Coordinates of N, CA and C in Angstrom, one line a residue:
M10 N -105.7 65.6 -52.5 CA -104.4 65.1 -52.5 C -103.8 65.3 -53.9
N11 N -102.6 65.7 -54.0 CA -101.9 65.9 -55.3 C -101.6 64.5 -55.9
Q12 N -101.8 64.4 -57.2 CA -101.5 63.2 -57.9 C -100.2 63.3 -58.7
G13 N -99.4 62.3 -58.7 CA -98.1 62.3 -59.4 C -98.4 62.1 -60.9
P14 N -97.3 62.0 -61.7 CA -97.4 61.8 -63.1 C -98.2 60.6 -63.5
L15 N -98.8 60.6 -64.6 CA -99.6 59.5 -65.1 C -98.8 58.6 -65.9
V16 N -97.9 57.8 -65.2 CA -97.0 56.9 -65.9 C -97.6 55.5 -65.8
K17 N -97.7 54.9 -66.9 CA -98.2 53.5 -67.0 C -97.0 52.5 -67.0
G18 N -96.9 51.7 -66.0 CA -95.8 50.8 -65.9 C -94.7 51.3 -65.0
N19 N -93.9 50.3 -64.6 CA -92.8 50.6 -63.7 C -91.5 50.3 -64.5
P20 N -90.6 51.4 -64.7 CA -89.4 51.1 -65.5 C -88.5 50.1 -65.0
L21 N -88.4 50.1 -63.6 CA -87.5 49.1 -63.0 C -88.0 47.6 -63.3
R22 N -89.2 47.4 -63.1 CA -89.8 46.1 -63.3 C -89.7 45.7 -64.8
L23 N -90.0 46.6 -65.7 CA -89.9 46.3 -67.1 C -88.5 46.0 -67.5
S24 N -87.6 46.7 -66.9 CA -86.1 46.5 -67.2 C -85.7 45.1 -66.8
V25 N -86.1 44.7 -65.6 CA -85.8 43.4 -65.1 C -86.5 42.3 -65.9
Y26 N -87.8 42.5 -66.3 CA -88.5 41.5 -67.1 C -87.7 41.3 -68.5
L27 N -87.3 42.5 -69.0 CA -86.7 42.4 -70.3 C -85.3 41.7 -70.2
L28 N -84.6 41.9 -69.1 CA -83.3 41.2 -68.9 C -83.5 39.7 -68.9
V29 N -84.6 39.2 -68.2 CA -84.9 37.8 -68.2 C -85.2 37.3 -69.5
V30 N -86.1 38.0 -70.2 CA -86.5 37.6 -71.6 C -85.3 37.6 -72.5
S31 N -84.5 38.6 -72.4 CA -83.3 38.7 -73.3 C -82.4 37.6 -73.1
Y32 N -82.2 37.2 -71.8 CA -81.3 36.1 -71.5 C -81.8 34.8 -72.1
I33 N -83.1 34.5 -71.9 CA -83.7 33.3 -72.4 C -83.6 33.2 -73.9
L34 N -84.0 34.3 -74.6 CA -84.0 34.3 -76.0 C -82.6 34.3 -76.6
G35 N -81.7 35.1 -76.0 CA -80.4 35.2 -76.5 C -79.5 34.0 -76.3
E36 N -79.8 33.3 -75.2 CA -79.0 32.1 -74.9 C -79.5 30.8 -75.6
F37 N -80.8 30.7 -75.8 CA -81.3 29.5 -76.2 C -82.0 29.5 -77.6
I38 N -82.2 30.7 -78.2 CA -82.9 30.7 -79.4 C -82.1 31.4 -80.5
F39 N -81.6 32.6 -80.2 CA -80.9 33.4 -81.3 C -79.4 33.2 -81.2
P40 N -78.7 33.3 -82.3 CA -77.3 33.1 -82.3 C -76.6 34.3 -81.7
K41 N -75.3 34.1 -81.2 CA -74.5 35.2 -80.7 C -73.7 35.7 -81.8
Y42 N -73.4 37.0 -81.8 CA -72.6 37.7 -82.8 C -71.3 38.1 -82.1
P43 N -70.2 37.4 -82.4 CA -68.9 37.8 -81.7 C -68.5 39.2 -82.0
L44 N -68.0 39.9 -81.0 CA -67.5 41.2 -81.1 C -66.0 41.2 -80.8
F45 N -65.3 42.3 -81.2 CA -63.9 42.4 -80.8 C -63.8 42.6 -79.3
Y46 N -62.7 42.1 -78.7 CA -62.5 42.1 -77.3 C -62.7 43.5 -76.7
I47 N -62.3 44.5 -77.4 CA -62.4 45.9 -76.9 C -63.8 46.3 -76.6
F48 N -64.8 45.8 -77.4 CA -66.2 46.1 -77.1 C -66.6 45.4 -75.8
N49 N -66.1 44.2 -75.5 CA -66.4 43.5 -74.2 C -65.9 44.4 -73.1
L50 N -64.7 45.0 -73.2 CA -64.2 45.9 -72.2 C -65.1 47.1 -72.0
F51 N -65.5 47.7 -73.1 CA -66.4 48.9 -73.0 C -67.7 48.4 -72.3
G52 N -68.2 47.2 -72.6 CA -69.4 46.7 -71.9 C -69.2 46.6 -70.4
I53 N -68.0 46.2 -70.0 CA -67.8 46.1 -68.5 C -67.7 47.5 -67.9
I54 N -67.1 48.4 -68.6 CA -67.1 49.8 -68.1 C -68.5 50.4 -68.1
G55 N -69.3 50.2 -69.1 CA -70.7 50.6 -69.1 C -71.5 50.0 -68.0
F56 N -71.3 48.7 -67.8 CA -72.0 48.0 -66.7 C -71.7 48.6 -65.4
V57 N -70.5 48.9 -65.1 CA -70.1 49.5 -63.8 C -70.7 50.9 -63.7
L58 N -70.6 51.7 -64.8 CA -71.2 53.0 -64.8 C -72.7 53.0 -64.6
S59 N -73.3 52.0 -65.2 CA -74.8 52.0 -65.0 C -75.2 51.7 -63.6
I60 N -74.4 50.9 -62.9 CA -74.7 50.6 -61.5 C -74.4 51.8 -60.7
I61 N -73.3 52.5 -60.9 CA -73.0 53.7 -60.2 C -74.1 54.8 -60.4
L62 N -74.5 55.0 -61.7 CA -75.6 55.9 -62.0 C -76.9 55.6 -61.2
F63 N -77.2 54.3 -61.2 CA -78.5 53.9 -60.6 C -78.4 54.2 -59.1
F64 N -77.4 53.7 -58.4 CA -77.3 53.9 -57.0 C -77.1 55.4 -56.5
T65 N -76.3 56.1 -57.4 CA -76.1 57.5 -57.1 C -77.5 58.3 -57.2
G66 N -78.2 58.1 -58.3 CA -79.5 58.7 -58.4 C -80.5 58.3 -57.3
F67 N -80.5 57.0 -57.0 CA -81.4 56.5 -56.0 C -81.1 57.1 -54.6
N68 N -79.8 57.1 -54.3 CA -79.4 57.7 -53.0 C -79.7 59.2 -52.9
I69 N -79.6 59.9 -54.0 CA -80.0 61.3 -53.9 C -81.5 61.5 -53.7
F70 N -82.3 60.7 -54.4 CA -83.7 60.7 -54.1 C -84.0 60.5 -52.6
K71 N -83.4 59.5 -52.1 CA -83.6 59.1 -50.7 C -83.1 60.2 -49.7
S72 N -82.0 60.9 -50.1 CA -81.5 62.0 -49.2 C -82.4 63.2 -49.2
Y73 N -83.2 63.4 -50.3 CA -84.2 64.4 -50.4 C -85.5 64.0 -49.9
N74 N -85.6 62.8 -49.3 CA -86.9 62.2 -48.8 C -87.9 62.2 -49.9
E75 N -87.5 61.9 -51.2 CA -88.4 61.7 -52.3 C -88.5 60.3 -52.7
N76 N -89.7 59.9 -53.2 CA -89.9 58.6 -53.7 C -89.5 58.4 -55.1
P77 N -88.6 57.5 -55.5 CA -88.1 57.4 -56.9 C -89.1 56.7 -57.8
V78 N -90.2 56.2 -57.3 CA -91.2 55.6 -58.2 C -91.8 56.7 -59.1
P79 N -91.9 56.4 -60.4 CA -92.3 57.5 -61.4 C -93.7 58.1 -61.1
S80 N -94.6 57.3 -60.6 CA -96.0 57.8 -60.4 C -96.2 58.5 -59.1
S81 N -95.1 58.7 -58.3 CA -95.3 59.3 -57.0 C -95.2 60.9 -57.1
T82 N -95.7 61.6 -56.1 CA -95.7 63.0 -56.2 C -94.3 63.5 -55.8
S83 N -94.0 64.7 -56.2 CA -92.7 65.3 -55.8 C -92.9 66.6 -55.0
N84 N -92.1 66.8 -54.0 CA -92.2 68.0 -53.2 C -91.0 68.9 -53.5
R85 N -89.9 68.4 -54.0 CA -88.7 69.2 -54.3 C -88.1 68.8 -55.6
L86 N -87.5 69.7 -56.2 CA -86.8 69.5 -57.5 C -85.4 69.2 -57.2
I87 N -84.9 68.0 -57.7 CA -83.5 67.6 -57.4 C -82.7 68.1 -58.6
K88 N -81.7 68.9 -58.2 CA -80.8 69.4 -59.3 C -79.3 69.3 -58.9
T89 N -79.0 68.5 -57.9 CA -77.6 68.4 -57.5 C -77.1 67.0 -57.8
G90 N -75.8 66.8 -57.6 CA -75.1 65.5 -57.8 C -75.2 65.1 -59.3
V91 N -75.6 63.9 -59.6 CA -75.6 63.4 -60.9 C -76.8 64.1 -61.7
F92 N -77.8 64.6 -61.0 CA -78.9 65.3 -61.6 C -78.5 66.7 -62.2
A93 N -77.3 67.1 -61.9 CA -76.7 68.3 -62.6 C -76.2 68.0 -64.0
Y94 N -76.1 66.7 -64.3 CA -75.6 66.4 -65.6 C -76.6 65.7 -66.5
T95 N -77.5 65.0 -65.9 CA -78.6 64.4 -66.6 C -79.9 64.5 -65.8
R96 N -81.0 64.7 -66.4 CA -82.3 64.8 -65.7 C -82.8 63.5 -65.3
N97 N -82.3 62.4 -65.9 CA -82.9 61.1 -65.7 C -81.8 60.0 -65.5
P98 N -80.9 60.1 -64.5 CA -79.8 59.2 -64.3 C -80.2 57.7 -64.1
I99 N -81.4 57.5 -63.4 CA -81.8 56.2 -63.2 C -82.3 55.5 -64.4
Y100 N -83.0 56.2 -65.3 CA -83.5 55.7 -66.5 C -82.3 55.5 -67.5
L101 N -81.4 56.4 -67.5 CA -80.1 56.2 -68.3 C -79.4 55.0 -67.8
S102 N -79.4 54.7 -66.5 CA -78.7 53.5 -66.1 C -79.4 52.2 -66.6
F103 N -80.7 52.2 -66.7 CA -81.4 51.0 -67.2 C -81.0 50.7 -68.6
V104 N -81.0 51.8 -69.4 CA -80.7 51.6 -70.9 C -79.2 51.3 -71.0
L105 N -78.3 51.9 -70.3 CA -76.9 51.6 -70.4 C -76.6 50.2 -69.9
F106 N -77.3 49.7 -68.9 CA -77.1 48.4 -68.4 C -77.5 47.4 -69.5
H107 N -78.6 47.5 -70.1 CA -79.0 46.6 -71.2 C -78.0 46.6 -72.4
F108 N -77.5 47.8 -72.8 CA -76.6 47.9 -73.8 C -75.2 47.3 -73.4
S109 N -74.8 47.5 -72.2 CA -73.6 46.9 -71.7 C -73.7 45.4 -71.7
M110 N -74.9 44.9 -71.3 CA -75.1 43.4 -71.3 C -74.9 42.9 -72.8
F111 N -75.3 43.6 -73.8 CA -75.1 43.2 -75.2 C -73.6 43.2 -75.5
L112 N -72.9 44.2 -75.1 CA -71.4 44.3 -75.3 C -70.7 43.2 -74.6
I113 N -71.1 42.8 -73.4 CA -70.4 41.8 -72.6 C -70.7 40.4 -73.1
F114 N -72.0 40.1 -73.3 CA -72.4 38.7 -73.6 C -72.7 38.5 -75.0
E115 N -72.6 39.5 -75.9 CA -72.7 39.4 -77.3 C -74.1 38.8 -77.7
N116 N -75.1 39.2 -76.9 CA -76.5 38.7 -77.1 C -77.2 39.9 -77.7
V117 N -77.6 39.7 -79.0 CA -78.2 40.8 -79.7 C -79.6 41.2 -79.1
I118 N -80.2 40.4 -78.4 CA -81.5 40.7 -77.8 C -81.4 41.8 -76.8
Y119 N -80.3 41.8 -76.0 CA -80.0 42.9 -75.1 C -79.9 44.2 -75.8
F120 N -79.3 44.2 -77.0 CA -79.2 45.4 -77.8 C -80.6 45.9 -78.2
L121 N -81.4 45.0 -78.7 CA -82.8 45.3 -79.1 C -83.6 45.8 -77.9
T122 N -83.5 45.2 -76.8 CA -84.3 45.6 -75.6 C -83.8 47.0 -75.1
S123 N -82.5 47.3 -75.3 CA -82.0 48.6 -74.8 C -82.6 49.7 -75.7
I124 N -82.8 49.4 -77.0 CA -83.4 50.4 -77.9 C -84.9 50.5 -77.5
G125 N -85.6 49.4 -77.4 CA -87.0 49.4 -77.0 C -87.3 50.1 -75.7
L126 N -86.4 49.8 -74.7 CA -86.6 50.4 -73.4 C -86.3 51.9 -73.4
A127 N -85.3 52.3 -74.2 CA -85.1 53.8 -74.3 C -86.3 54.5 -74.9
F128 N -86.8 53.8 -76.0 CA -88.0 54.4 -76.6 C -89.2 54.5 -75.7
W129 N -89.5 53.5 -74.9 CA -90.6 53.5 -74.0 C -90.4 54.5 -72.9
I130 N -89.2 54.5 -72.3 CA -88.9 55.4 -71.2 C -89.0 56.8 -71.7
H131 N -88.4 57.1 -72.8 CA -88.4 58.5 -73.3 C -89.8 59.0 -73.6
N132 N -90.6 58.2 -74.3 CA -91.9 58.6 -74.8 C -93.1 58.5 -73.8
F133 N -93.0 57.5 -72.9 CA -94.1 57.2 -72.1 C -93.9 57.4 -70.6
V134 N -92.6 57.6 -70.2 CA -92.4 57.8 -68.8 C -91.8 59.2 -68.6
I135 N -90.7 59.6 -69.3 CA -90.1 60.9 -69.1 C -91.1 62.0 -69.5
K136 N -91.7 61.8 -70.6 CA -92.6 62.9 -71.1 C -93.8 63.2 -70.0
A137 N -94.3 62.1 -69.5 CA -95.4 62.2 -68.5 C -94.8 62.9 -67.2
E138 N -93.6 62.5 -66.8 CA -93.0 63.1 -65.7 C -92.7 64.6 -65.9
E139 N -92.2 64.9 -67.1 CA -91.9 66.3 -67.4 C -93.2 67.2 -67.4
E140 N -94.3 66.7 -67.9 CA -95.5 67.4 -67.8 C -95.9 67.7 -66.4
Y141 N -95.8 66.7 -65.5 CA -96.1 66.8 -64.1 C -95.2 67.8 -63.5
L142 N -93.9 67.7 -63.7 CA -92.9 68.6 -63.1 C -93.1 70.1 -63.6
I143 N -93.5 70.3 -64.8 CA -93.7 71.6 -65.3 C -94.9 72.2 -64.6
K144 N -96.0 71.4 -64.4 CA -97.2 71.9 -63.7 C -96.8 72.2 -62.2
T145 N -96.0 71.3 -61.6 CA -95.7 71.5 -60.2 C -94.7 72.6 -59.9
F146 N -93.6 72.6 -60.7 CA -92.5 73.6 -60.4 C -92.4 74.7 -61.4
S147 N -93.2 74.7 -62.5 CA -93.3 75.8 -63.5 C -91.9 76.3 -64.0
D148 N -91.6 77.6 -63.7 CA -90.4 78.2 -64.3 C -89.1 77.6 -63.8
E149 N -89.1 77.1 -62.5 CA -87.9 76.5 -62.0 C -87.5 75.3 -62.8
Y150 N -88.5 74.4 -63.1 CA -88.2 73.2 -63.9 C -87.9 73.6 -65.3
K151 N -88.5 74.6 -65.9 CA -88.2 75.0 -67.3 C -86.7 75.5 -67.4
R152 N -86.3 76.2 -66.4 CA -84.9 76.6 -66.3 C -83.9 75.4 -66.2
Y153 N -84.3 74.5 -65.4 CA -83.6 73.2 -65.2 C -83.5 72.4 -66.5
M154 N -84.6 72.4 -67.2 CA -84.7 71.7 -68.5 C -83.8 72.3 -69.5
N155 N -83.7 73.6 -69.5 CA -82.8 74.3 -70.5 C -81.3 74.2 -70.1
A156 N -81.0 74.0 -68.8 CA -79.6 73.9 -68.4 C -79.1 72.4 -68.4
V157 N -79.9 71.4 -68.3 CA -79.5 70.0 -68.1 C -80.2 69.2 -69.2
S158 N -79.4 68.4 -69.9 CA -80.0 67.5 -70.9 C -80.8 66.3 -70.3
R159 N -81.7 65.8 -71.1 CA -82.5 64.7 -70.6 C -81.7 63.4 -70.5
W160 N -80.9 63.1 -71.5 CA -80.1 61.8 -71.5 C -78.6 62.1 -71.6
I161 N -78.1 63.1 -71.0 CA -76.7 63.6 -71.1 C -76.4 64.3 -72.4
F162 N -76.6 63.6 -73.5 CA -76.2 64.2 -74.8 C -77.4 64.9 -75.5
F163 N -78.6 64.6 -75.2 CA -79.7 65.3 -75.9 C -80.9 65.3 -74.9

């Protein structure tokens, strides 16, 4: 039986745990840093975009009969919809969600967790997935990597 990428941890679970910890620390221990109102509005826009990214990516996985869990095997390479603009829309949605929570609630812990989550996902989840996908889909995935950015901008 084919084994999926060797990813340690579940990004969705970690994201939710970090949200809970960020709320507790930011609301009861660390002070808030007031931002200009416009940043709160950008946070609301980012919040909505992160939810749209998550559900769009998730629904595309389901329409291809693929499992979105990072350690699962893949039978098809998804290159349509939001995956034509970013190779990792669901992970991007997690990081954007945390950053948007910082902008909305002015809780600096959300900002710190967005940076930590992006670092962990980039180095320990995406890299493992990419190694697996290169082994599985070879040249097709390499062409996709050259055509589509990992996080939209890089």
